[in-house]
Coordinates of C-alpha atoms and ligand atoms in Angstrom, one line a residue:
M4 CA -11.2 15.7 -315.7
L5 CA -12.0 19.4 -314.7
E6 CA -9.3 21.9 -315.4
I7 CA -9.6 25.6 -314.7
S8 CA -7.0 28.1 -315.6
N9 CA -6.6 31.8 -314.8
L10 CA -10.3 32.3 -314.2
V11 CA -11.3 35.9 -313.8
V12 CA -14.9 36.8 -312.8
K13 CA -16.3 40.2 -311.8
Y14 CA -19.7 41.4 -310.5
G15 CA -19.8 44.9 -312.0
A16 CA -16.7 46.6 -310.7
A17 CA -16.1 44.0 -308.0
H18 CA -13.3 41.7 -308.9
V19 CA -14.4 38.4 -307.3
L20 CA -12.2 35.7 -308.9
K21 CA -8.8 37.0 -309.7
G22 CA -7.1 34.3 -311.7
I23 CA -8.1 30.9 -310.2
S24 CA -6.5 27.7 -311.5
L25 CA -7.7 24.3 -310.2
R26 CA -7.8 20.7 -311.3
V27 CA -10.0 17.7 -310.4
E28 CA -8.8 14.4 -311.7
N29 CA -11.2 11.6 -312.5
G30 CA -12.5 10.0 -309.4
E31 CA -10.8 12.5 -307.1
F32 CA -12.3 14.3 -304.1
V33 CA -11.2 17.9 -304.1
S34 CA -12.2 20.6 -301.6
I35 CA -12.2 24.4 -301.6
I36 CA -12.0 26.1 -298.2
G37 CA -12.0 29.8 -297.3
P38 CA -13.7 32.5 -295.3
N39 CA -17.1 34.1 -296.1
G40 CA -17.1 36.0 -299.3
A41 CA -13.8 34.5 -300.6
G42 CA -15.4 33.4 -303.9
K43 CA -16.2 29.7 -303.4
T44 CA -19.8 30.0 -304.4
T45 CA -18.9 32.2 -307.3
L46 CA -16.4 29.6 -308.5
L47 CA -18.9 26.8 -308.5
R48 CA -21.6 29.0 -310.2
T49 CA -19.1 29.9 -312.8
I50 CA -18.3 26.3 -313.6
S51 CA -22.0 25.7 -313.9
R52 CA -22.0 28.7 -316.3
L53 CA -24.4 30.7 -314.2
V54 CA -21.9 33.6 -314.0
P55 CA -20.2 35.2 -317.0
I56 CA -16.4 34.7 -317.5
I57 CA -14.2 37.7 -318.0
S58 CA -11.2 35.6 -318.9
G59 CA -9.6 32.2 -318.3
A60 CA -10.6 28.7 -319.4
I61 CA -12.8 25.9 -317.9
T62 CA -12.5 22.5 -319.6
F63 CA -14.2 19.3 -318.6
E64 CA -13.1 16.0 -320.2
E65 CA -10.9 18.1 -322.5
K66 CA -13.8 20.1 -323.9
T67 CA -14.4 23.8 -323.1
L68 CA -17.3 24.8 -320.9
N69 CA -16.7 28.5 -321.5
L70 CA -19.4 28.9 -324.2
L71 CA -22.0 26.5 -322.7
E72 CA -25.4 27.3 -321.2
P73 CA -26.1 25.9 -317.7
W74 CA -28.3 23.1 -319.0
Q75 CA -25.5 22.0 -321.4
V76 CA -23.1 21.7 -318.4
V77 CA -25.6 19.4 -316.8
T78 CA -25.7 17.2 -319.9
R79 CA -21.9 16.9 -319.6
G80 CA -22.3 15.3 -316.2
I81 CA -21.5 18.2 -313.9
I82 CA -24.2 18.4 -311.3
H83 CA -24.3 21.3 -308.8
V84 CA -25.8 21.1 -305.3
P85 CA -26.2 24.8 -304.6
E86 CA -25.8 26.7 -301.4
G87 CA -29.2 26.9 -299.8
R88 CA -30.4 23.8 -301.6
K89 CA -32.8 25.5 -304.0
L90 CA -35.5 22.8 -304.0
V91 CA -39.0 23.3 -305.3
G92 CA -40.4 23.7 -301.8
T93 CA -44.1 23.2 -302.7
A94 CA -43.4 20.0 -304.7
A95 CA -43.2 16.6 -303.1
V96 CA -39.9 15.0 -302.3
L97 CA -40.5 12.5 -305.1
D98 CA -41.3 15.2 -307.6
N99 CA -38.0 17.0 -306.8
L100 CA -36.2 13.7 -307.4
R101 CA -38.1 13.3 -310.7
L102 CA -36.8 16.8 -311.7
G103 CA -33.3 15.6 -311.0
A104 CA -33.8 12.8 -313.5
Y105 CA -35.2 14.8 -316.3
L106 CA -32.2 14.0 -318.6
H107 CA -32.3 10.3 -317.6
W108 CA -35.9 9.2 -317.7
K109 CA -35.0 5.7 -318.7
Q110 CA -32.8 5.3 -315.7
F111 CA -35.4 6.8 -313.2
K112 CA -36.5 3.5 -311.8
R113 CA -33.0 2.2 -311.5
R114 CA -31.6 5.3 -309.8
L115 CA -34.4 6.0 -307.3
P116 CA -33.6 3.0 -305.1
L117 CA -30.0 4.2 -305.0
V118 CA -31.2 7.5 -303.5
Y119 CA -33.5 5.8 -301.0
E120 CA -30.8 3.4 -300.0
M121 CA -28.5 6.3 -299.2
F122 CA -31.2 8.4 -297.5
P123 CA -34.0 6.0 -296.3
I124 CA -35.9 8.9 -294.7
L125 CA -36.6 10.2 -298.1
E126 CA -38.6 7.2 -299.0
Q127 CA -40.7 7.7 -295.9
R128 CA -41.2 11.4 -296.8
K129 CA -41.6 11.0 -300.6
N130 CA -45.1 12.4 -300.7
Q131 CA -44.3 15.3 -298.3
Q132 CA -43.7 18.9 -299.6
A133 CA -40.0 19.5 -299.6
R134 CA -40.4 22.8 -297.7
T135 CA -41.9 20.9 -294.7
L136 CA -38.8 18.8 -294.2
S137 CA -36.1 19.7 -291.7
G138 CA -32.9 21.5 -292.9
G139 CA -31.0 18.2 -292.8
E140 CA -33.6 16.3 -294.7
Q141 CA -33.8 19.0 -297.3
Q142 CA -30.1 18.8 -297.8
M143 CA -30.6 15.0 -298.3
V144 CA -33.2 15.8 -301.0
A145 CA -30.8 18.2 -302.7
I146 CA -28.1 15.5 -302.8
G147 CA -30.7 13.0 -303.9
V148 CA -31.8 15.3 -306.8
A149 CA -28.2 15.5 -307.9
L150 CA -27.7 11.7 -307.7
M151 CA -30.8 11.2 -309.9
A152 CA -29.0 13.3 -312.5
N153 CA -26.2 10.6 -312.8
P154 CA -23.2 12.9 -312.0
K155 CA -19.7 12.4 -313.2
L156 CA -18.6 15.4 -311.2
L157 CA -20.7 16.5 -308.2
M158 CA -20.1 20.0 -307.0
L159 CA -21.4 20.6 -303.4
D160 CA -21.7 24.1 -301.9
E161 CA -21.8 24.3 -298.1
V162 CA -23.7 21.1 -297.6
T163 CA -23.2 21.1 -293.8
F164 CA -24.0 24.8 -293.3
G165 CA -26.5 25.2 -290.4
L166 CA -26.7 21.5 -289.6
A167 CA -26.6 20.1 -286.1
P168 CA -23.3 18.2 -285.3
I169 CA -25.0 14.8 -285.6
L170 CA -26.2 15.7 -289.1
V171 CA -22.8 17.0 -290.0
N172 CA -21.4 13.6 -289.1
L173 CA -24.1 11.9 -291.2
M174 CA -23.2 14.1 -294.1
R175 CA -19.6 13.2 -293.6
S176 CA -20.4 9.5 -294.1
K177 CA -22.7 10.2 -297.0
L178 CA -20.0 12.2 -298.8
K179 CA -17.7 9.2 -298.4
E180 CA -20.4 6.9 -299.8
L181 CA -20.9 9.2 -302.8
H182 CA -17.2 9.1 -303.5
D183 CA -17.2 5.3 -303.1
L184 CA -19.7 5.3 -306.0
Q185 CA -16.8 6.6 -308.2
I186 CA -18.3 10.1 -308.4
S187 CA -15.7 12.8 -308.6
I188 CA -16.4 15.5 -306.0
L189 CA -15.6 19.2 -305.7
L190 CA -16.7 20.4 -302.3
A191 CA -16.8 24.0 -301.2
E192 CA -17.0 24.2 -297.4
Q193 CA -16.5 26.6 -294.6
N194 CA -16.1 23.6 -292.3
A195 CA -12.4 23.2 -293.0
E196 CA -12.0 20.2 -290.7
L197 CA -14.6 18.3 -292.7
A198 CA -13.2 19.3 -296.0
L199 CA -9.6 18.5 -295.0
T200 CA -10.4 15.1 -293.6
L201 CA -12.6 14.0 -296.6
S202 CA -10.7 15.3 -299.6
K203 CA -7.5 14.2 -301.2
E204 CA -6.6 17.6 -302.5
C205 CA -7.6 21.0 -301.1
Y206 CA -7.5 24.6 -302.3
V207 CA -7.6 27.5 -299.9
I208 CA -9.3 30.6 -301.5
E209 CA -9.0 34.1 -300.0
Y210 CA -10.2 37.3 -301.6
G211 CA -10.7 35.6 -305.0
N212 CA -7.2 34.1 -305.1
I213 CA -5.9 30.6 -304.4
C214 CA -3.5 31.2 -301.5
K215 CA -2.6 27.6 -300.8
E216 CA -3.1 24.3 -302.4
G217 CA -1.9 20.7 -302.0
P218 CA -2.7 17.3 -300.5
A219 CA -5.3 17.8 -297.7
A220 CA -3.1 15.7 -295.4
E221 CA -0.3 18.3 -295.8
L222 CA -2.6 21.3 -295.4
R223 CA -3.9 19.8 -292.2
E224 CA -0.4 20.2 -290.8
D225 CA 0.2 23.7 -292.2
P226 CA 0.5 26.1 -289.3
Q227 CA -1.3 28.9 -291.1
V228 CA -4.2 26.7 -292.1
R229 CA -4.4 25.2 -288.6
A230 CA -4.5 28.7 -287.1
A231 CA -6.9 30.3 -289.6
Y232 CA -9.3 27.4 -290.4
L233 CA -9.0 24.7 -287.8
G234 CA -8.8 26.9 -284.7
L235 CA -5.6 25.1 -283.5
Ligands
LIG12 P1 -20.0 32.4 -298.6 O1 -19.5 31.1 -298.0 O2 -20.3 33.4 -297.6 O3 -21.1 32.2 -299.6 P2 -18.1 32.5 -300.7 O4 -16.7 32.2 -300.5 O5 -19.0 31.4 -301.3 O6 -18.8 33.0 -299.4 P3 -19.2 34.2 -302.8 O7 -20.6 34.0 -302.4 O8 -18.7 33.6 -304.0 O9 -18.2 33.8 -301.6 O10 -19.0 35.8 -302.9 C1 -17.7 36.4 -303.3 C2 -17.9 37.9 -303.3 O11 -18.7 38.2 -304.4 C3 -18.5 38.5 -302.0 O12 -17.8 39.7 -301.8 C4 -19.9 38.7 -302.4 O13 -20.4 39.8 -301.7 C5 -19.8 39.0 -303.9 N1 -21.0 38.6 -304.6 C6 -21.6 37.4 -304.7 N2 -22.6 37.3 -305.5 C7 -22.8 38.6 -306.0 C8 -23.7 39.2 -306.9 N3 -24.7 38.5 -307.4 N4 -23.5 40.5 -307.2 C9 -22.5 41.2 -306.6 N5 -21.6 40.7 -305.8 C10 -21.7 39.4 -305.4

């Protein structure tokens, strides 16, 4: 479904992605783990075409994304839940959800109950300004906005960052529910335990390189991964 080969990205002189190759098959749950500054966010932003590509190829459903604008990537069905959520804070929850559905107006009424079923609190808070919600609730809005956009591939960046343990567990079950809806998922996470228990395949990225990849079940047993990322 998504195929990335030899992707190179620089910010000025800083070489941030140094030849990344990665695949997400249709319906698969893939995670990317790695320390702060490894390049996870840059990788997702490059797939969304928010960052210029120096070299390498990104294809989705066998068509190139290299030359697309970000809005065109969204029309292909790749929806990005960015780090830090990026909601319209002064707009009501419902208006944020409306923005998510801007390409699918006809489906708005059908998709809204899906979001409310997954996150019932959002129906209670639908008229409240997004910025007045708790961090966990705002993260639910961000995922709700993405769901409204009818994703084929959902890219999630650090969705559990800063959340209390109880909310991390809630997110864990919500990510499973999203995957049960047949949505393919690419999850970038510093919480390696969460990523390695939810995903089928995992890539470990360090200093802009993929240093390990494989079935998450195998990486969970890898001594280096256990020591560096699971604290075991
Ligand atoms: P984190 O989890 O801390 O966000 P990350 O793995 O997502 O880390 P990136 O945010 O992709 O890493 O950052 C990769 C490198 O690129 C870092 O060294 C960062 O400082 C640098 N970087 C990120 N954005 C920019 C930018 N707009 N301009 C210059 N350098 C940047």
